[in-house]
PDB file of C-alpha atoms in Angstrom:
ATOM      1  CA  UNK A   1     -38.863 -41.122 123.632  1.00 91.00           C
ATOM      2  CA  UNK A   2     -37.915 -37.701 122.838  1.00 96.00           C
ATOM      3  CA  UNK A   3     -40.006 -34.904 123.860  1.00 98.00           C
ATOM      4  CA  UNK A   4     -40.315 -31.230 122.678  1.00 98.00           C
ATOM      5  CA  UNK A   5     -41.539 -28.318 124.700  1.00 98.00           C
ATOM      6  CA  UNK A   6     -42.256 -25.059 122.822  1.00 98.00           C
ATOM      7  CA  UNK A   7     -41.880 -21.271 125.089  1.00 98.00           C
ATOM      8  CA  UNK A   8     -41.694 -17.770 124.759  1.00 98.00           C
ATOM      9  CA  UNK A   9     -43.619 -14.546 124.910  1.00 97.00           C
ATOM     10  CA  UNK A  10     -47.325 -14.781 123.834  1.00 97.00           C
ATOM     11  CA  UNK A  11     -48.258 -11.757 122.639  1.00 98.00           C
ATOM     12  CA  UNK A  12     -45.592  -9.375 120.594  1.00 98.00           C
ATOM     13  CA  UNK A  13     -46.122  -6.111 119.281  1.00 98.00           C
ATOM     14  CA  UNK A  14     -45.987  -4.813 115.871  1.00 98.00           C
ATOM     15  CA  UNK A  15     -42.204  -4.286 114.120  1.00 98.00           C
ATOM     16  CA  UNK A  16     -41.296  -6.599 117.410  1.00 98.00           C
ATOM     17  CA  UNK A  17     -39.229  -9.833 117.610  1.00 98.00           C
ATOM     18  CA  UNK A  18     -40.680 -13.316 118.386  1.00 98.00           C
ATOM     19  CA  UNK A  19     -38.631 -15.232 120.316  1.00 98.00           C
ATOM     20  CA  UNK A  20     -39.312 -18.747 120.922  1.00 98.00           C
ATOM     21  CA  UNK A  21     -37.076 -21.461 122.786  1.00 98.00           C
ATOM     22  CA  UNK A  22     -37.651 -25.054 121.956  1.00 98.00           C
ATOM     23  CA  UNK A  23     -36.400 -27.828 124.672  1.00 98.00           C
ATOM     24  CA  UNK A  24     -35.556 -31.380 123.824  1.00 98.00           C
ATOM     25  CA  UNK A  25     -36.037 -33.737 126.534  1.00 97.00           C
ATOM     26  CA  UNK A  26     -35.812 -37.262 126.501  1.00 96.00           C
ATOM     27  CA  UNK A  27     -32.828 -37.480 123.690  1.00 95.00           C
ATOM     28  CA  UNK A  28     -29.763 -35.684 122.841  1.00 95.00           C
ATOM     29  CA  UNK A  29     -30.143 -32.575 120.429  1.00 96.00           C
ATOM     30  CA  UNK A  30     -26.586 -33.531 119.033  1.00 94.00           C
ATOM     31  CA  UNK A  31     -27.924 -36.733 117.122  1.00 89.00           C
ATOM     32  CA  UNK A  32     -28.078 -37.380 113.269  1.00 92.00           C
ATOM     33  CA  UNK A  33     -31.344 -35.356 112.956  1.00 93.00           C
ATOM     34  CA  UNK A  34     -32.676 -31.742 112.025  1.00 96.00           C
ATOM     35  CA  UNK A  35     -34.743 -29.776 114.065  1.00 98.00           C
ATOM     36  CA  UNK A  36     -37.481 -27.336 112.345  1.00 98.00           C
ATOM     37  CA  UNK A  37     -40.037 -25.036 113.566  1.00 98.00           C
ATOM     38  CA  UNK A  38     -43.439 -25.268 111.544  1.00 98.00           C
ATOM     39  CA  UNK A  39     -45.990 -22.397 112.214  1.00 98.00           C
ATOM     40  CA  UNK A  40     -50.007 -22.623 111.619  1.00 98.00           C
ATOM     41  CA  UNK A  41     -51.838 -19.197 111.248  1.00 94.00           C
ATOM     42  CA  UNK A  42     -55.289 -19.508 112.804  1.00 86.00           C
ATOM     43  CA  UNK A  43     -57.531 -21.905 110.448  1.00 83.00           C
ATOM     44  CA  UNK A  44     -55.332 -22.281 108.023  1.00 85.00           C
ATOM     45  CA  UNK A  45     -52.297 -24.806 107.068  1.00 89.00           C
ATOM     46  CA  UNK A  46     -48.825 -25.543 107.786  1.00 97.00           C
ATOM     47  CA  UNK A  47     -45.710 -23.521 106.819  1.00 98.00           C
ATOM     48  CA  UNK A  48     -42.348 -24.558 107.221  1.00 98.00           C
ATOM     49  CA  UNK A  49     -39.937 -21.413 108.569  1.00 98.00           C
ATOM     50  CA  UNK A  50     -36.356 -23.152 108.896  1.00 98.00           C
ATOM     51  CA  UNK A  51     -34.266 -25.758 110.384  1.00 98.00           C
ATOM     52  CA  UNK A  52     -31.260 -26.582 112.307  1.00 98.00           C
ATOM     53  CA  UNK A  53     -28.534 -28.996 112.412  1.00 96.00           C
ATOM     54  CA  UNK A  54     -26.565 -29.667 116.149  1.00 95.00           C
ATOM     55  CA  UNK A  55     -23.551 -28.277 114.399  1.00 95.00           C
ATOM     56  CA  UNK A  56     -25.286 -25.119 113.422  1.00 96.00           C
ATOM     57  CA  UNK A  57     -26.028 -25.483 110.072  1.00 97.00           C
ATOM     58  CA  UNK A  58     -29.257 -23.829 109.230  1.00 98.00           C
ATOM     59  CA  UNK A  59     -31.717 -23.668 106.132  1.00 97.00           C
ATOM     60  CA  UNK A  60     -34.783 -21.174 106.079  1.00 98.00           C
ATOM     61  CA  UNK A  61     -37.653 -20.344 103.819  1.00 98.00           C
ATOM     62  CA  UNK A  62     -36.789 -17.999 101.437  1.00 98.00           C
ATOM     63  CA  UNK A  63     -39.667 -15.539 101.779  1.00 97.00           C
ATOM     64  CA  UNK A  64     -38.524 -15.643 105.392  1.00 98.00           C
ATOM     65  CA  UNK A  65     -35.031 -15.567 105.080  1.00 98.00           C
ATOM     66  CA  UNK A  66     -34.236 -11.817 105.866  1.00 98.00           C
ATOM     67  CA  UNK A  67     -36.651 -11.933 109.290  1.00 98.00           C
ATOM     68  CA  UNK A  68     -35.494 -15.150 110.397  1.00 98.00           C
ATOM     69  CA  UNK A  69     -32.396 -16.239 112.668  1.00 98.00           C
ATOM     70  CA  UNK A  70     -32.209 -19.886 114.296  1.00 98.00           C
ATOM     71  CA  UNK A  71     -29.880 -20.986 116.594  1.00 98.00           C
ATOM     72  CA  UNK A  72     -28.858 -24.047 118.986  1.00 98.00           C
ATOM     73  CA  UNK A  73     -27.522 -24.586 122.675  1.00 97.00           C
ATOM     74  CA  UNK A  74     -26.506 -27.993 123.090  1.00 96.00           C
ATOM     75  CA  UNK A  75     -25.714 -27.594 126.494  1.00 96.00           C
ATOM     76  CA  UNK A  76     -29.190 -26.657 127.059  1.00 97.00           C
ATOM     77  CA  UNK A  77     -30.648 -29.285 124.742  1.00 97.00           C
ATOM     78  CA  UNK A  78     -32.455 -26.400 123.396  1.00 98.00           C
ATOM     79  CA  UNK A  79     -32.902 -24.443 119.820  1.00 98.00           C
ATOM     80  CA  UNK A  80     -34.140 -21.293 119.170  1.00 98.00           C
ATOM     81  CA  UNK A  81     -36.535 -19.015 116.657  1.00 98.00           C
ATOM     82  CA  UNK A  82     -36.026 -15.478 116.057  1.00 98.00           C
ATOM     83  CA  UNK A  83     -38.524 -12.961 113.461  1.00 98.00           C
ATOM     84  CA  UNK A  84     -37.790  -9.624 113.015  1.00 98.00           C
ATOM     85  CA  UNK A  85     -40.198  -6.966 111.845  1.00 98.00           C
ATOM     86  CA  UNK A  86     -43.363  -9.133 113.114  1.00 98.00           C
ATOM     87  CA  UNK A  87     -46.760  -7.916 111.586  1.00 98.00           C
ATOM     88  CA  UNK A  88     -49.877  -9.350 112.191  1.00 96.00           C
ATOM     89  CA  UNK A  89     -49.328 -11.756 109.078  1.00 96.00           C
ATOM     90  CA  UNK A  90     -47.125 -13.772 111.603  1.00 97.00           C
ATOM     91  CA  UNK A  91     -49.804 -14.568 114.093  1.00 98.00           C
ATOM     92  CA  UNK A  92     -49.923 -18.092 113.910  1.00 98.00           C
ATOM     93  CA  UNK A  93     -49.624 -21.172 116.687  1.00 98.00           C
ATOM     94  CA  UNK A  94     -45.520 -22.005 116.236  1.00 98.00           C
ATOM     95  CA  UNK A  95     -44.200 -25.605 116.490  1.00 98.00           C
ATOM     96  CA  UNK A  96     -40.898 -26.827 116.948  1.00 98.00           C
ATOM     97  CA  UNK A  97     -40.517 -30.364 115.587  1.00 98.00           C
ATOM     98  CA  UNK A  98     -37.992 -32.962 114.895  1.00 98.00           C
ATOM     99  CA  UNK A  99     -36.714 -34.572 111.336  1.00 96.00           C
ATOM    100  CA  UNK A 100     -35.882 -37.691 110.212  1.00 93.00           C
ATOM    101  CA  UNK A 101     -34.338 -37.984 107.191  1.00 89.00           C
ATOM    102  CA  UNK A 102     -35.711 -41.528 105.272  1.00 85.00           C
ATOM    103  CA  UNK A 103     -36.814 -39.982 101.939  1.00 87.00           C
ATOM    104  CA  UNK A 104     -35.614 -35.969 103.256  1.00 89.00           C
ATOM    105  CA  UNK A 105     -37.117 -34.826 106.024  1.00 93.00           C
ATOM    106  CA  UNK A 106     -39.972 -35.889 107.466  1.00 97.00           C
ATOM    107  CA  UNK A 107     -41.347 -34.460 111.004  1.00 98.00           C
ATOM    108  CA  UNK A 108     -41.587 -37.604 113.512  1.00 97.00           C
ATOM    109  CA  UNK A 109     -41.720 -35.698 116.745  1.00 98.00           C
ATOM    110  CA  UNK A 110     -43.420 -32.191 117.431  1.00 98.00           C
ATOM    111  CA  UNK A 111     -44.166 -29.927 120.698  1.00 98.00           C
ATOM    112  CA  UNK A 112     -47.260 -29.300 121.636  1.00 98.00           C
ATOM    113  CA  UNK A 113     -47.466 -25.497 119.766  1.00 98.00           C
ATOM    114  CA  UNK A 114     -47.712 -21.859 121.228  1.00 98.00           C
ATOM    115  CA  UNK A 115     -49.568 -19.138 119.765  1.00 98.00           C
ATOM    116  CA  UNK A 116     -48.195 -16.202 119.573  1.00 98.00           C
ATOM    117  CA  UNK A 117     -49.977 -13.014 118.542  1.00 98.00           C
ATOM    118  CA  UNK A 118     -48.553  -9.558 117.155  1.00 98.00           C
ATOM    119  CA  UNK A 119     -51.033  -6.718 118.742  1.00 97.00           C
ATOM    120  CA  UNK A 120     -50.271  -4.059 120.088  1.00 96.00           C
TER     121      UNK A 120
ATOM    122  CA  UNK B   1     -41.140 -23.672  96.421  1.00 94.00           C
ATOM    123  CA  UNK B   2     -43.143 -27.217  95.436  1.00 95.00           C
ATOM    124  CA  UNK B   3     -46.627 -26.386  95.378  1.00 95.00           C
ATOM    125  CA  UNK B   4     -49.072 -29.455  96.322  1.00 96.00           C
ATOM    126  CA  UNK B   5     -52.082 -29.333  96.402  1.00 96.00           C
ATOM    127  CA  UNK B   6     -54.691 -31.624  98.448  1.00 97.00           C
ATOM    128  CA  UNK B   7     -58.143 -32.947  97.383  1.00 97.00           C
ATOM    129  CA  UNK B   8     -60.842 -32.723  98.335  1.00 98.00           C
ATOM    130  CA  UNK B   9     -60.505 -29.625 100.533  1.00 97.00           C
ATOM    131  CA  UNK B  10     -62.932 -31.854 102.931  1.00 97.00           C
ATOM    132  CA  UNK B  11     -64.962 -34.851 103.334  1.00 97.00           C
ATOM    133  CA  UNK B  12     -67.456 -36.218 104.948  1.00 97.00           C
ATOM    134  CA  UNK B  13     -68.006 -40.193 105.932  1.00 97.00           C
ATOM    135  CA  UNK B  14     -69.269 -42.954 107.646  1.00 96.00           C
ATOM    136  CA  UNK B  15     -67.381 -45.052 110.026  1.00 96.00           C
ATOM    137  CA  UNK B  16     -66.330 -47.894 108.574  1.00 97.00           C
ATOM    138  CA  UNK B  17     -66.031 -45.979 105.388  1.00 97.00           C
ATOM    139  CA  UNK B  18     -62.962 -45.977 103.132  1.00 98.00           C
ATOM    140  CA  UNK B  19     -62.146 -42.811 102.318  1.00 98.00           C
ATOM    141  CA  UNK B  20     -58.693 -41.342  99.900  1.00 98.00           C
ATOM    142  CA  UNK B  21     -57.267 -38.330 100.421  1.00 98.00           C
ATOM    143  CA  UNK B  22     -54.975 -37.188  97.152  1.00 98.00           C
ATOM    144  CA  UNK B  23     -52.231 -34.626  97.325  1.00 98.00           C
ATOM    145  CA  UNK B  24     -50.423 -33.378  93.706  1.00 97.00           C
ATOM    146  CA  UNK B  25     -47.248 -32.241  93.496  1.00 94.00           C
ATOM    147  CA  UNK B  26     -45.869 -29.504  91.127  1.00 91.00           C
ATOM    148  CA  UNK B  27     -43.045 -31.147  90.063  1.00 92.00           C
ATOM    149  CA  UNK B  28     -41.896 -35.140  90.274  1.00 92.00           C
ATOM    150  CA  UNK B  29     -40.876 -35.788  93.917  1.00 92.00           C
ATOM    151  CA  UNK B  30     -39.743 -39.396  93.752  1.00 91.00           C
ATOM    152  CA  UNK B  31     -41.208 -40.496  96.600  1.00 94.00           C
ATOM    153  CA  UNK B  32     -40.422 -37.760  98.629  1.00 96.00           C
ATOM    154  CA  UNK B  33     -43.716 -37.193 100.459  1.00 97.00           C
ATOM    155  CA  UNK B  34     -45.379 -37.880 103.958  1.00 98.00           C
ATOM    156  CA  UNK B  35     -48.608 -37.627 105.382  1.00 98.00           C
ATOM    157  CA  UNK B  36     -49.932 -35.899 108.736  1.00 98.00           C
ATOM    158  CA  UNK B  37     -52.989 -36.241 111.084  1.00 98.00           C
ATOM    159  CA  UNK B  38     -54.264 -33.420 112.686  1.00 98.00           C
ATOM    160  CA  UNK B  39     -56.749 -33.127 115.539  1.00 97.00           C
ATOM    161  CA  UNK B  40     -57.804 -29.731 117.118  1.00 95.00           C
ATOM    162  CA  UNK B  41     -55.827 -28.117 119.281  1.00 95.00           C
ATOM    163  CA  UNK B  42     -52.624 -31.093 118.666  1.00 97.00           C
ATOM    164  CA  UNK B  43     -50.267 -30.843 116.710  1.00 98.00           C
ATOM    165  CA  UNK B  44     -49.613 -32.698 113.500  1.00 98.00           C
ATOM    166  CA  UNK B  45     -49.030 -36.764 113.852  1.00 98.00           C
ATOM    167  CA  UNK B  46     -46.645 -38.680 110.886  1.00 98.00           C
ATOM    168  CA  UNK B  47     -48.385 -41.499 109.204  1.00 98.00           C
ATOM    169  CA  UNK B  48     -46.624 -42.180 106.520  1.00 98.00           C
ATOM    170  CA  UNK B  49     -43.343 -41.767 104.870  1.00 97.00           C
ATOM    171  CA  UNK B  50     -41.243 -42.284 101.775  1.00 96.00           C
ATOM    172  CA  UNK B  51     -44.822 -41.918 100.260  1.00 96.00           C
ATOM    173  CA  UNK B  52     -45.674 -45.831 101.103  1.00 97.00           C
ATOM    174  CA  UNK B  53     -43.782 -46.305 104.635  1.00 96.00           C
ATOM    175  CA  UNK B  54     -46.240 -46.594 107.865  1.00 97.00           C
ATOM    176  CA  UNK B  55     -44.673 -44.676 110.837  1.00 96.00           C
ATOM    177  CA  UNK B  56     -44.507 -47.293 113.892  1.00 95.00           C
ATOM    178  CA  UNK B  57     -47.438 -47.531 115.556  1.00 97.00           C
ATOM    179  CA  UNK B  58     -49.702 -46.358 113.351  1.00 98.00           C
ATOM    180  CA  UNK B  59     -52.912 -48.586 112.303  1.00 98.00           C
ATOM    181  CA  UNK B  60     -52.253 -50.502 108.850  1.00 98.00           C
ATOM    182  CA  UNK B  61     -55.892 -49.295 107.987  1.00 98.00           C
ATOM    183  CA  UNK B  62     -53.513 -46.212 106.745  1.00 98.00           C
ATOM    184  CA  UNK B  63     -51.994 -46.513 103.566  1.00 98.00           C
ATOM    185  CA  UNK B  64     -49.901 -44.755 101.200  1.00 98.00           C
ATOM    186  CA  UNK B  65     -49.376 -44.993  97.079  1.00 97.00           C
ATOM    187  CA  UNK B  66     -48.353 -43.017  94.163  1.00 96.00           C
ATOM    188  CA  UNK B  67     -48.863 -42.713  90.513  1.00 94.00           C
ATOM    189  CA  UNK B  68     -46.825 -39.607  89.109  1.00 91.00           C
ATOM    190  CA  UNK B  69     -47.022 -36.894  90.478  1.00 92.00           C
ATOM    191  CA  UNK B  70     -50.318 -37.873  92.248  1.00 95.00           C
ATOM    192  CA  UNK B  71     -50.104 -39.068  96.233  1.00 97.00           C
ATOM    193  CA  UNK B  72     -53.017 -41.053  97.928  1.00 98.00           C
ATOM    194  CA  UNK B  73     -53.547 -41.488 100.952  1.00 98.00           C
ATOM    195  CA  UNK B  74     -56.126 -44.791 101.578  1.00 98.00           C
ATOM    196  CA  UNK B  75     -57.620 -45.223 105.126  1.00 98.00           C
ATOM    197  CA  UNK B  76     -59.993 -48.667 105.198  1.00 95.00           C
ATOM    198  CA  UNK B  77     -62.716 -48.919 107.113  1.00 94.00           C
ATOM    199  CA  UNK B  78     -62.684 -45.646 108.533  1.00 97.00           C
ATOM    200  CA  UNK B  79     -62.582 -45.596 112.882  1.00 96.00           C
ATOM    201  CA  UNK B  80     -64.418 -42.775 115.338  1.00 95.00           C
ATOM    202  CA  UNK B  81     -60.878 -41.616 116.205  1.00 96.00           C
ATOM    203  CA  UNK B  82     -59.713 -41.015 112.532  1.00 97.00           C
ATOM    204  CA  UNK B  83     -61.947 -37.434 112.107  1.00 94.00           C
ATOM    205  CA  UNK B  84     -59.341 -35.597 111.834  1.00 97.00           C
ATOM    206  CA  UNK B  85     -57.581 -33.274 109.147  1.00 97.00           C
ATOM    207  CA  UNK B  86     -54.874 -34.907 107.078  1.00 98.00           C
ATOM    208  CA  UNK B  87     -51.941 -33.029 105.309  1.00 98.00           C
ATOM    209  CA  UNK B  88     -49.408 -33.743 102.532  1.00 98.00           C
ATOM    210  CA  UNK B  89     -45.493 -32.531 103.157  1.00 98.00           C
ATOM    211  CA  UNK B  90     -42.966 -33.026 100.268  1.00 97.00           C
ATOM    212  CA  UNK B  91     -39.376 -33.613 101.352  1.00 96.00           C
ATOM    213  CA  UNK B  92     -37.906 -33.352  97.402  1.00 95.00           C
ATOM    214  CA  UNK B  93     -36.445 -30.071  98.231  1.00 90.00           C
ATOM    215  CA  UNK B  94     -36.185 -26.883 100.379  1.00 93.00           C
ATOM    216  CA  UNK B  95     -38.806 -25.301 101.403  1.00 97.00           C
ATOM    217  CA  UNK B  96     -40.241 -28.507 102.424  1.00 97.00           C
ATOM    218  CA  UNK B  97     -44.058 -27.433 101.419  1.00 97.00           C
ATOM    219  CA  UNK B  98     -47.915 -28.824 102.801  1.00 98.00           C
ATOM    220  CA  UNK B  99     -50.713 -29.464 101.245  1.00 97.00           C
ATOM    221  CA  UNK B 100     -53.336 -27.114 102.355  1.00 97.00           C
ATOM    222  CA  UNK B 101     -55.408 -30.410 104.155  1.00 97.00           C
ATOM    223  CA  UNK B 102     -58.138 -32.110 103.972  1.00 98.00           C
ATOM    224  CA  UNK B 103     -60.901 -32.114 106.703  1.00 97.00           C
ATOM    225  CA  UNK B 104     -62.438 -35.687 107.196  1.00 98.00           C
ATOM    226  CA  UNK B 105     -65.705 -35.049 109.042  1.00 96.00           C
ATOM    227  CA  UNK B 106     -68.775 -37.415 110.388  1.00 89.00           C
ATOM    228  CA  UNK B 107     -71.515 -37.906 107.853  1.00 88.00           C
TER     229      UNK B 107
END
């Protein structure tokens, strides 16, 4: 059963980068699936920030687009999440998670979430 | 993006309850749509996909249906372990889009 481990930095200041790694355990990273990290802000719902195929193929929100970079080491089993320009707006508890495509993408297997805050 | 939007915003019932959770979507999504649970401090669970399929292992109390553009999710006779909150995620397109959830709570 794959598993999913979310780390990085907790706390990031202002007009910083987040940097999050995301290891896969338990299962290949090069299979037939996608890989996504999902973000919560405090109280509030889920948003969607990008995804990754093994191959490097990625797809991001659009509103996110120009802050975000996501990237994959398959010989660490790992992917990773980059945002530029943080501001407190992107305080949230982030999630890595993986897809399975049925009906598009649905998220079948998720870490456990880290919250990050932007304060300085 | 596809907005969709969840109702009712929260709940609250009885165990042993039946309780339906509905989720519209902007636009026609086929049946491009899953449901979530959520407990505090977890992370989101999958339920259901392909808008009627049950994810292995979860209860068949859990159901999903559609009619349009309308999503429901059905859970029968309602269990201790099922307060929770319960989200909507359409898979029609990029940016794959929530519902902003629904809060099931003990009356």
């Amino acid at each position: 059963q794959v598993q999913l481990q979310e780390s990085g930095p907790g706390l990031v200041k202002p007009s910083g980068t987040l940097s999050l790694t995301c290891t896969v355990s338990g299962g290949s990273i090069s299979t037939n699936n996608w890989w996504s990290w999902v973000r919560q802000s405090p109280g509030k719902g889920l948003e969607w920030i990008g995804e990754i195929y093994h191959t490097g193929i990625t797809n991001y929100k659009p509103s996110l687009k120009s802050r975000v970079t996501v990237s994959v080491d398959k010989s660490k089993n790992q992917f990773s999440l980059k945002l530029d320009s943080v501001t407190a707006a992107d305080t949230a508890v982030y999630f890595c998670a993986r897809e399975v495509r049925y009906y598009g993408p649905a998220f079948d297997s998720w870490g456990q979430g880290t919250l990050v805050t932007v304060s300085s | 993006d596809i907005q969709m939007t969840q109702s009712p915003s929260s709940l609250s019932a009885s165990v042993g309850d039946k309780v339906t959770i509905t989720c519209r979507a902007g636009q026609t999504l086929s049946n491009y749509l899953s449901w979530y649970q959520q407990k505090p401090g977890t992370a989101p669970k999958l339920l259901i996909y392909g808008a009627y399929t049950l994810e292995t292992g979860v209860p068949s109390r859990f159901s999903g249906s559609k009619s349009g553009t309308d999503f429901t999710l059905t859970i029968t006779s309602l269990q201790p372990e099922d307060f929770a909150t319960y989200y909507c995620q359409q898979s029609y397109g990029p940016p794959w889009t929530f519902g902003q959830g629904t809060r099931v709570e003990i009356k």
